[in-house]
């Protein structure tokens, strides 16, 4: 199975900060990666698919990049509603796998 | 509006069985792969199973869980047998799979607790 390693596992940031989360795959997955946001007690919501495509309705401050084994989710200017946990997921092959998550907390 | 609504969660003893359902609306259900994903309390997301033209399972549930669908009822199922304490989690159904390369949307989740 393809393993996804997210870093950091948590971070503290202030409103307006630029935040970067990385996801590394144990083998090449082309651009078959999605990013999700999960707020406490809620279901995950897709932000980015195909590594860099912004899901409809998602604010443009979210962006994704990368291909192969190294991927990045960037929030250009952190907003209060962005404090949540973020997960990457690979769609290259079954079994589908998720990264361990990155919790973004208020500084 | 695309919606997914899970049901069937509850408390079950180790070794017991439970069947989860997920009713879909707002899209042509039969045209899409569907998945189950679970999240143990305070933990991350774990993909469980997917059904499209082929069925796939995570190793952790293979041989114990069975995914199925009834396209006439727009409903996805997960039959869970031989349940263990480590199966305790919120179970989400989600639309999508390898072809569309994302899960969107997700249901609200249903809690399964395996405890004596």
mmCIF file of N, CA and C in Angstrom, chain B residues 5-105:
data_model
loop_
_atom_site.group_PDB
_atom_site.id
_atom_site.type_symbol
_atom_site.label_atom_id
_atom_site.label_comp_id
_atom_site.label_asym_id
_atom_site.label_seq_id
_atom_site.Cartn_x
_atom_site.Cartn_y
_atom_site.Cartn_z
ATOM 1 N N UNK B 5 -26.851 10.225 3.194
ATOM 2 C CA UNK B 5 -27.343 10.107 4.558
ATOM 3 C C UNK B 5 -27.139 8.696 5.062
ATOM 4 N N UNK B 6 -26.222 8.546 6.027
ATOM 5 C CA UNK B 6 -25.939 7.238 6.601
ATOM 6 C C UNK B 6 -26.872 6.923 7.761
ATOM 7 N N UNK B 7 -27.056 5.634 7.998
ATOM 8 C CA UNK B 7 -27.807 5.163 9.158
ATOM 9 C C UNK B 7 -27.334 3.755 9.497
ATOM 10 N N UNK B 8 -27.773 3.277 10.657
ATOM 11 C CA UNK B 8 -27.474 1.903 11.026
ATOM 12 C C UNK B 8 -26.418 1.729 12.097
ATOM 13 N N UNK B 9 -25.784 2.822 12.506
ATOM 14 C CA UNK B 9 -24.785 2.715 13.561
ATOM 15 C C UNK B 9 -25.407 2.397 14.906
ATOM 16 N N UNK B 10 -24.563 2.036 15.869
ATOM 17 C CA UNK B 10 -25.046 1.733 17.203
ATOM 18 C C UNK B 10 -23.988 1.016 18.003
ATOM 19 N N UNK B 11 -24.411 0.465 19.126
ATOM 20 C CA UNK B 11 -23.509 -0.280 20.004
ATOM 21 C C UNK B 11 -23.698 -1.773 19.748
ATOM 22 N N UNK B 12 -22.605 -2.487 19.572
ATOM 23 C CA UNK B 12 -22.652 -3.921 19.308
ATOM 24 C C UNK B 12 -21.530 -4.596 20.083
ATOM 25 N N UNK B 13 -21.751 -5.821 20.505
ATOM 26 C CA UNK B 13 -20.733 -6.562 21.250
ATOM 27 C C UNK B 13 -19.658 -7.097 20.302
ATOM 28 N N UNK B 14 -18.450 -7.301 20.814
ATOM 29 C CA UNK B 14 -17.404 -7.924 19.992
ATOM 30 C C UNK B 14 -17.895 -9.239 19.423
ATOM 31 N N UNK B 15 -17.598 -9.455 18.140
ATOM 32 C CA UNK B 15 -18.054 -10.648 17.456
ATOM 33 C C UNK B 15 -19.406 -10.478 16.785
ATOM 34 N N UNK B 16 -20.086 -9.378 17.066
ATOM 35 C CA UNK B 16 -21.409 -9.140 16.517
ATOM 36 C C UNK B 16 -21.384 -8.574 15.114
ATOM 37 N N UNK B 17 -22.570 -8.272 14.602
ATOM 38 C CA UNK B 17 -22.738 -7.779 13.233
ATOM 39 C C UNK B 17 -23.586 -6.520 13.217
ATOM 40 N N UNK B 18 -23.415 -5.748 12.162
ATOM 41 C CA UNK B 18 -24.169 -4.525 11.971
ATOM 42 C C UNK B 18 -24.196 -4.231 10.485
ATOM 43 N N UNK B 19 -25.298 -3.646 9.989
ATOM 44 C CA UNK B 19 -25.340 -3.228 8.590
ATOM 45 C C UNK B 19 -25.593 -1.737 8.524
ATOM 46 N N UNK B 20 -24.696 -1.050 7.850
ATOM 47 C CA UNK B 20 -24.838 0.379 7.625
ATOM 48 C C UNK B 20 -25.477 0.628 6.262
ATOM 49 N N UNK B 21 -26.265 1.702 6.183
ATOM 50 C CA UNK B 21 -26.865 2.114 4.924
ATOM 51 C C UNK B 21 -26.506 3.563 4.632
ATOM 52 N N UNK B 22 -26.488 3.905 3.368
ATOM 53 C CA UNK B 22 -26.211 5.275 2.941
ATOM 54 C C UNK B 22 -27.139 5.567 1.765
ATOM 55 N N UNK B 23 -28.105 6.448 1.991
ATOM 56 C CA UNK B 23 -29.047 6.811 0.944
ATOM 57 C C UNK B 23 -28.554 8.052 0.218
ATOM 58 N N UNK B 24 -28.490 7.965 -1.096
ATOM 59 C CA UNK B 24 -27.982 9.051 -1.918
ATOM 60 C C UNK B 24 -29.114 9.768 -2.642
ATOM 61 N N UNK B 25 -28.928 11.053 -2.865
ATOM 62 C CA UNK B 25 -29.893 11.837 -3.634
ATOM 63 C C UNK B 25 -29.179 12.975 -4.347
ATOM 64 N N UNK B 26 -29.802 13.452 -5.424
ATOM 65 C CA UNK B 26 -29.257 14.610 -6.128
ATOM 66 C C UNK B 26 -28.292 14.290 -7.241
ATOM 67 N N UNK B 27 -28.048 13.001 -7.510
ATOM 68 C CA UNK B 27 -27.174 12.626 -8.615
ATOM 69 C C UNK B 27 -27.562 11.221 -9.091
ATOM 70 N N UNK B 28 -27.037 10.828 -10.238
ATOM 71 C CA UNK B 28 -27.328 9.508 -10.809
ATOM 72 C C UNK B 28 -26.460 8.481 -10.097
ATOM 73 N N UNK B 29 -27.016 7.907 -9.047
ATOM 74 C CA UNK B 29 -26.265 7.050 -8.129
ATOM 75 C C UNK B 29 -25.535 5.926 -8.857
ATOM 76 N N UNK B 30 -26.203 5.301 -9.808
ATOM 77 C CA UNK B 30 -25.642 4.117 -10.475
ATOM 78 C C UNK B 30 -24.400 4.443 -11.299
ATOM 79 N N UNK B 31 -24.173 5.719 -11.575
ATOM 80 C CA UNK B 31 -23.061 6.115 -12.449
ATOM 81 C C UNK B 31 -21.750 6.346 -11.696
ATOM 82 N N UNK B 32 -21.791 6.268 -10.381
ATOM 83 C CA UNK B 32 -20.615 6.640 -9.598
ATOM 84 C C UNK B 32 -20.146 5.524 -8.676
ATOM 85 N N UNK B 33 -18.821 5.437 -8.557
ATOM 86 C CA UNK B 33 -18.252 4.604 -7.512
ATOM 87 C C UNK B 33 -18.551 5.244 -6.160
ATOM 88 N N UNK B 34 -18.650 4.408 -5.142
ATOM 89 C CA UNK B 34 -18.925 4.873 -3.793
ATOM 90 C C UNK B 34 -17.958 4.196 -2.830
ATOM 91 N N UNK B 35 -17.679 4.874 -1.729
ATOM 92 C CA UNK B 35 -16.750 4.332 -0.745
ATOM 93 C C UNK B 35 -17.274 4.494 0.669
ATOM 94 N N UNK B 36 -16.704 3.697 1.563
ATOM 95 C CA UNK B 36 -16.856 3.876 3.007
ATOM 96 C C UNK B 36 -15.490 4.262 3.576
ATOM 97 N N UNK B 37 -15.509 5.233 4.470
ATOM 98 C CA UNK B 37 -14.308 5.699 5.162
ATOM 99 C C UNK B 37 -14.656 5.771 6.639
ATOM 100 N N UNK B 38 -13.726 5.403 7.520
ATOM 101 C CA UNK B 38 -14.025 5.472 8.948
ATOM 102 C C UNK B 38 -12.995 6.314 9.686
ATOM 103 N N UNK B 39 -13.397 6.734 10.866
ATOM 104 C CA UNK B 39 -12.526 7.567 11.698
ATOM 105 C C UNK B 39 -12.728 7.172 13.149
ATOM 106 N N UNK B 40 -11.740 6.511 13.723
ATOM 107 C CA UNK B 40 -11.794 6.140 15.130
ATOM 108 C C UNK B 40 -11.753 7.406 15.987
ATOM 109 N N UNK B 41 -12.290 7.361 17.187
ATOM 110 C CA UNK B 41 -12.349 8.563 18.036
ATOM 111 C C UNK B 41 -10.982 9.205 18.212
ATOM 112 N N UNK B 42 -10.877 10.479 17.858
ATOM 113 C CA UNK B 42 -9.644 11.227 18.011
ATOM 114 C C UNK B 42 -8.545 10.864 17.038
ATOM 115 N N UNK B 43 -8.846 10.046 16.030
ATOM 116 C CA UNK B 43 -7.834 9.570 15.082
ATOM 117 C C UNK B 43 -8.080 10.111 13.683
ATOM 118 N N UNK B 44 -7.238 9.687 12.755
ATOM 119 C CA UNK B 44 -7.347 10.135 11.377
ATOM 120 C C UNK B 44 -8.322 9.313 10.558
ATOM 121 N N UNK B 45 -8.342 9.589 9.268
ATOM 122 C CA UNK B 45 -9.257 8.929 8.349
ATOM 123 C C UNK B 45 -8.661 7.630 7.825
ATOM 124 N N UNK B 46 -9.501 6.609 7.692
ATOM 125 C CA UNK B 46 -9.082 5.322 7.147
ATOM 126 C C UNK B 46 -10.084 4.879 6.092
ATOM 127 N N UNK B 47 -9.648 4.714 4.869
ATOM 128 C CA UNK B 47 -10.511 4.176 3.814
ATOM 129 C C UNK B 47 -10.817 2.711 4.123
ATOM 130 N N UNK B 48 -12.072 2.306 3.926
ATOM 131 C CA UNK B 48 -12.515 0.962 4.280
ATOM 132 C C UNK B 48 -12.813 0.108 3.046
ATOM 133 N N UNK B 49 -13.610 0.637 2.121
ATOM 134 C CA UNK B 49 -14.052 -0.173 1.000
ATOM 135 C C UNK B 49 -14.601 0.721 -0.099
ATOM 136 N N UNK B 50 -14.564 0.231 -1.314
ATOM 137 C CA UNK B 50 -15.108 0.953 -2.462
ATOM 138 C C UNK B 50 -15.821 -0.013 -3.388
ATOM 139 N N UNK B 51 -16.853 0.491 -4.065
ATOM 140 C CA UNK B 51 -17.587 -0.310 -5.040
ATOM 141 C C UNK B 51 -17.820 0.529 -6.281
ATOM 142 N N UNK B 52 -17.376 -0.009 -7.392
ATOM 143 C CA UNK B 52 -17.620 0.606 -8.688
ATOM 144 C C UNK B 52 -17.875 -0.543 -9.624
ATOM 145 N N UNK B 53 -17.058 -0.676 -10.659
ATOM 146 C CA UNK B 53 -17.135 -1.870 -11.500
ATOM 147 C C UNK B 53 -16.468 -3.038 -10.790
ATOM 148 N N UNK B 54 -15.611 -2.741 -9.830
ATOM 149 C CA UNK B 54 -14.915 -3.738 -9.013
ATOM 150 C C UNK B 54 -15.082 -3.332 -7.550
ATOM 151 N N UNK B 55 -14.935 -4.323 -6.676
ATOM 152 C CA UNK B 55 -15.028 -4.064 -5.235
ATOM 153 C C UNK B 55 -13.642 -4.185 -4.603
ATOM 154 N N UNK B 56 -13.340 -3.272 -3.704
ATOM 155 C CA UNK B 56 -12.051 -3.267 -3.022
ATOM 156 C C UNK B 56 -12.276 -3.123 -1.515
ATOM 157 N N UNK B 57 -11.345 -3.684 -0.748
ATOM 158 C CA UNK B 57 -11.400 -3.600 0.704
ATOM 159 C C UNK B 57 -10.022 -3.279 1.260
ATOM 160 N N UNK B 58 -10.013 -2.592 2.388
ATOM 161 C CA UNK B 58 -8.789 -2.457 3.168
ATOM 162 C C UNK B 58 -8.466 -3.807 3.788
ATOM 163 N N UNK B 59 -7.180 -4.086 3.968
ATOM 164 C CA UNK B 59 -6.786 -5.365 4.562
ATOM 165 C C UNK B 59 -7.400 -5.550 5.954
ATOM 166 N N UNK B 60 -7.589 -4.457 6.671
ATOM 167 C CA UNK B 60 -8.078 -4.528 8.047
ATOM 168 C C UNK B 60 -9.513 -5.044 8.152
ATOM 169 N N UNK B 61 -10.262 -5.025 7.040
ATOM 170 C CA UNK B 61 -11.664 -5.464 7.086
ATOM 171 C C UNK B 61 -11.955 -6.594 6.112
ATOM 172 N N UNK B 62 -10.980 -6.951 5.300
ATOM 173 C CA UNK B 62 -11.198 -7.980 4.281
ATOM 174 C C UNK B 62 -11.615 -9.293 4.931
ATOM 175 N N UNK B 63 -12.667 -9.894 4.395
ATOM 176 C CA UNK B 63 -13.169 -11.151 4.929
ATOM 177 C C UNK B 63 -14.202 -10.978 6.036
ATOM 178 N N UNK B 64 -14.331 -9.765 6.559
ATOM 179 C CA UNK B 64 -15.311 -9.489 7.620
ATOM 180 C C UNK B 64 -16.403 -8.522 7.164
ATOM 181 N N UNK B 65 -16.047 -7.575 6.311
ATOM 182 C CA UNK B 65 -16.997 -6.561 5.840
ATOM 183 C C UNK B 65 -17.358 -6.849 4.380
ATOM 184 N N UNK B 66 -18.605 -6.525 4.015
ATOM 185 C CA UNK B 66 -19.061 -6.666 2.637
ATOM 186 C C UNK B 66 -19.760 -5.393 2.193
ATOM 187 N N UNK B 67 -19.275 -4.807 1.123
ATOM 188 C CA UNK B 67 -19.905 -3.615 0.556
ATOM 189 C C UNK B 67 -20.854 -4.055 -0.558
ATOM 190 N N UNK B 68 -21.969 -3.362 -0.675
ATOM 191 C CA UNK B 68 -22.923 -3.654 -1.753
ATOM 192 C C UNK B 68 -23.731 -2.395 -2.036
ATOM 193 N N UNK B 69 -24.498 -2.449 -3.102
ATOM 194 C CA UNK B 69 -25.335 -1.304 -3.449
ATOM 195 C C UNK B 69 -26.609 -1.800 -4.112
ATOM 196 N N UNK B 70 -27.674 -1.006 -3.953
ATOM 197 C CA UNK B 70 -28.939 -1.266 -4.636
ATOM 198 C C UNK B 70 -29.241 0.004 -5.427
ATOM 199 N N UNK B 71 -28.945 -0.025 -6.711
ATOM 200 C CA UNK B 71 -29.110 1.182 -7.526
ATOM 201 C C UNK B 71 -30.578 1.576 -7.669
ATOM 202 N N UNK B 72 -31.499 0.623 -7.518
ATOM 203 C CA UNK B 72 -32.933 0.945 -7.618
ATOM 204 C C UNK B 72 -33.401 1.750 -6.402
ATOM 205 N N UNK B 73 -32.639 1.623 -5.305
ATOM 206 C CA UNK B 73 -32.993 2.346 -4.078
ATOM 207 C C UNK B 73 -31.999 3.467 -3.775
ATOM 208 N N UNK B 74 -31.058 3.687 -4.684
ATOM 209 C CA UNK B 74 -30.012 4.716 -4.459
ATOM 210 C C UNK B 74 -29.341 4.536 -3.104
ATOM 211 N N UNK B 75 -29.043 3.300 -2.766
ATOM 212 C CA UNK B 75 -28.531 3.002 -1.435
ATOM 213 C C UNK B 75 -27.259 2.163 -1.490
ATOM 214 N N UNK B 76 -26.306 2.570 -0.655
ATOM 215 C CA UNK B 76 -25.040 1.868 -0.457
ATOM 216 C C UNK B 76 -25.104 1.180 0.894
ATOM 217 N N UNK B 77 -24.511 -0.008 0.993
ATOM 218 C CA UNK B 77 -24.532 -0.758 2.246
ATOM 219 C C UNK B 77 -23.112 -1.152 2.652
ATOM 220 N N UNK B 78 -22.969 -1.386 3.958
ATOM 221 C CA UNK B 78 -21.756 -2.008 4.481
ATOM 222 C C UNK B 78 -22.182 -3.007 5.543
ATOM 223 N N UNK B 79 -22.068 -4.282 5.210
ATOM 224 C CA UNK B 79 -22.355 -5.354 6.166
ATOM 225 C C UNK B 79 -21.084 -5.637 6.940
ATOM 226 N N UNK B 80 -21.145 -5.481 8.254
ATOM 227 C CA UNK B 80 -19.957 -5.653 9.103
ATOM 228 C C UNK B 80 -20.169 -6.845 10.028
ATOM 229 N N UNK B 81 -19.354 -7.863 9.879
ATOM 230 C CA UNK B 81 -19.426 -9.068 10.711
ATOM 231 C C UNK B 81 -18.159 -9.204 11.541
ATOM 232 N N UNK B 82 -18.218 -10.077 12.531
ATOM 233 C CA UNK B 82 -17.055 -10.354 13.395
ATOM 234 C C UNK B 82 -16.416 -9.055 13.879
ATOM 235 N N UNK B 83 -17.236 -8.171 14.396
ATOM 236 C CA UNK B 83 -16.747 -6.855 14.785
ATOM 237 C C UNK B 83 -15.803 -6.927 15.975
ATOM 238 N N UNK B 84 -14.823 -6.031 15.947
ATOM 239 C CA UNK B 84 -13.797 -5.945 16.984
ATOM 240 C C UNK B 84 -13.814 -4.554 17.606
ATOM 241 N N UNK B 85 -13.196 -4.441 18.762
ATOM 242 C CA UNK B 85 -13.131 -3.141 19.429
ATOM 243 C C UNK B 85 -12.491 -2.092 18.524
ATOM 244 N N UNK B 86 -11.514 -2.508 17.748
ATOM 245 C CA UNK B 86 -10.796 -1.570 16.881
ATOM 246 C C UNK B 86 -11.613 -1.113 15.671
ATOM 247 N N UNK B 87 -12.805 -1.669 15.500
ATOM 248 C CA UNK B 87 -13.710 -1.197 14.442
ATOM 249 C C UNK B 87 -14.555 -0.020 14.917
ATOM 250 N N UNK B 88 -14.448 0.325 16.199
ATOM 251 C CA UNK B 88 -15.187 1.463 16.734
ATOM 252 C C UNK B 88 -14.752 2.735 16.020
ATOM 253 N N UNK B 89 -15.722 3.423 15.417
ATOM 254 C CA UNK B 89 -15.401 4.602 14.607
ATOM 255 C C UNK B 89 -16.687 5.248 14.107
ATOM 256 N N UNK B 90 -16.545 6.464 13.619
ATOM 257 C CA UNK B 90 -17.589 7.070 12.804
ATOM 258 C C UNK B 90 -17.356 6.584 11.374
ATOM 259 N N UNK B 91 -18.401 6.066 10.767
ATOM 260 C CA UNK B 91 -18.320 5.561 9.400
ATOM 261 C C UNK B 91 -19.009 6.558 8.465
ATOM 262 N N UNK B 92 -18.260 6.990 7.463
ATOM 263 C CA UNK B 92 -18.771 7.912 6.453
ATOM 264 C C UNK B 92 -18.910 7.189 5.112
ATOM 265 N N UNK B 93 -19.979 7.496 4.391
ATOM 266 C CA UNK B 93 -20.006 7.116 2.989
ATOM 267 C C UNK B 93 -19.608 8.346 2.172
ATOM 268 N N UNK B 94 -19.044 8.100 1.014
ATOM 269 C CA UNK B 94 -18.569 9.192 0.168
ATOM 270 C C UNK B 94 -18.735 8.817 -1.296
ATOM 271 N N UNK B 95 -19.057 9.808 -2.084
ATOM 272 C CA UNK B 95 -19.215 9.619 -3.530
ATOM 273 C C UNK B 95 -17.882 9.848 -4.217
ATOM 274 N N UNK B 96 -17.525 8.885 -5.078
ATOM 275 C CA UNK B 96 -16.300 9.065 -5.848
ATOM 276 C C UNK B 96 -15.336 7.920 -5.673
ATOM 277 N N UNK B 97 -14.252 7.973 -6.434
ATOM 278 C CA UNK B 97 -13.232 6.941 -6.360
ATOM 279 C C UNK B 97 -12.082 7.294 -7.278
ATOM 280 N N UNK B 98 -11.381 6.269 -7.736
ATOM 281 C CA UNK B 98 -10.164 6.494 -8.515
ATOM 282 C C UNK B 98 -10.440 7.268 -9.804
ATOM 283 N N UNK B 99 -11.582 7.066 -10.422
ATOM 284 C CA UNK B 99 -11.857 7.730 -11.697
ATOM 285 C C UNK B 99 -11.990 9.233 -11.536
ATOM 286 N N UNK B 100 -12.732 9.687 -10.534
ATOM 287 C CA UNK B 100 -12.921 11.129 -10.339
ATOM 288 C C UNK B 100 -11.876 11.722 -9.410
ATOM 289 N N UNK B 101 -11.137 10.858 -8.724
ATOM 290 C CA UNK B 101 -9.969 11.231 -7.931
ATOM 291 C C UNK B 101 -10.286 12.211 -6.809
ATOM 292 N N UNK B 102 -11.443 12.026 -6.215
ATOM 293 C CA UNK B 102 -11.759 12.750 -4.990
ATOM 294 C C UNK B 102 -13.034 12.172 -4.415
ATOM 295 N N UNK B 103 -13.279 12.388 -3.112
ATOM 296 C CA UNK B 103 -14.520 12.033 -2.477
ATOM 297 C C UNK B 103 -15.297 13.321 -2.244
ATOM 298 N N UNK B 104 -16.453 13.413 -2.888
ATOM 299 C CA UNK B 104 -17.264 14.611 -2.757
ATOM 300 C C UNK B 104 -18.673 14.355 -3.238
ATOM 301 N N UNK B 105 -19.690 14.481 -2.334
ATOM 302 C CA UNK B 105 -19.525 14.869 -0.942
ATOM 303 C C UNK B 105 -19.336 13.644 -0.042
#
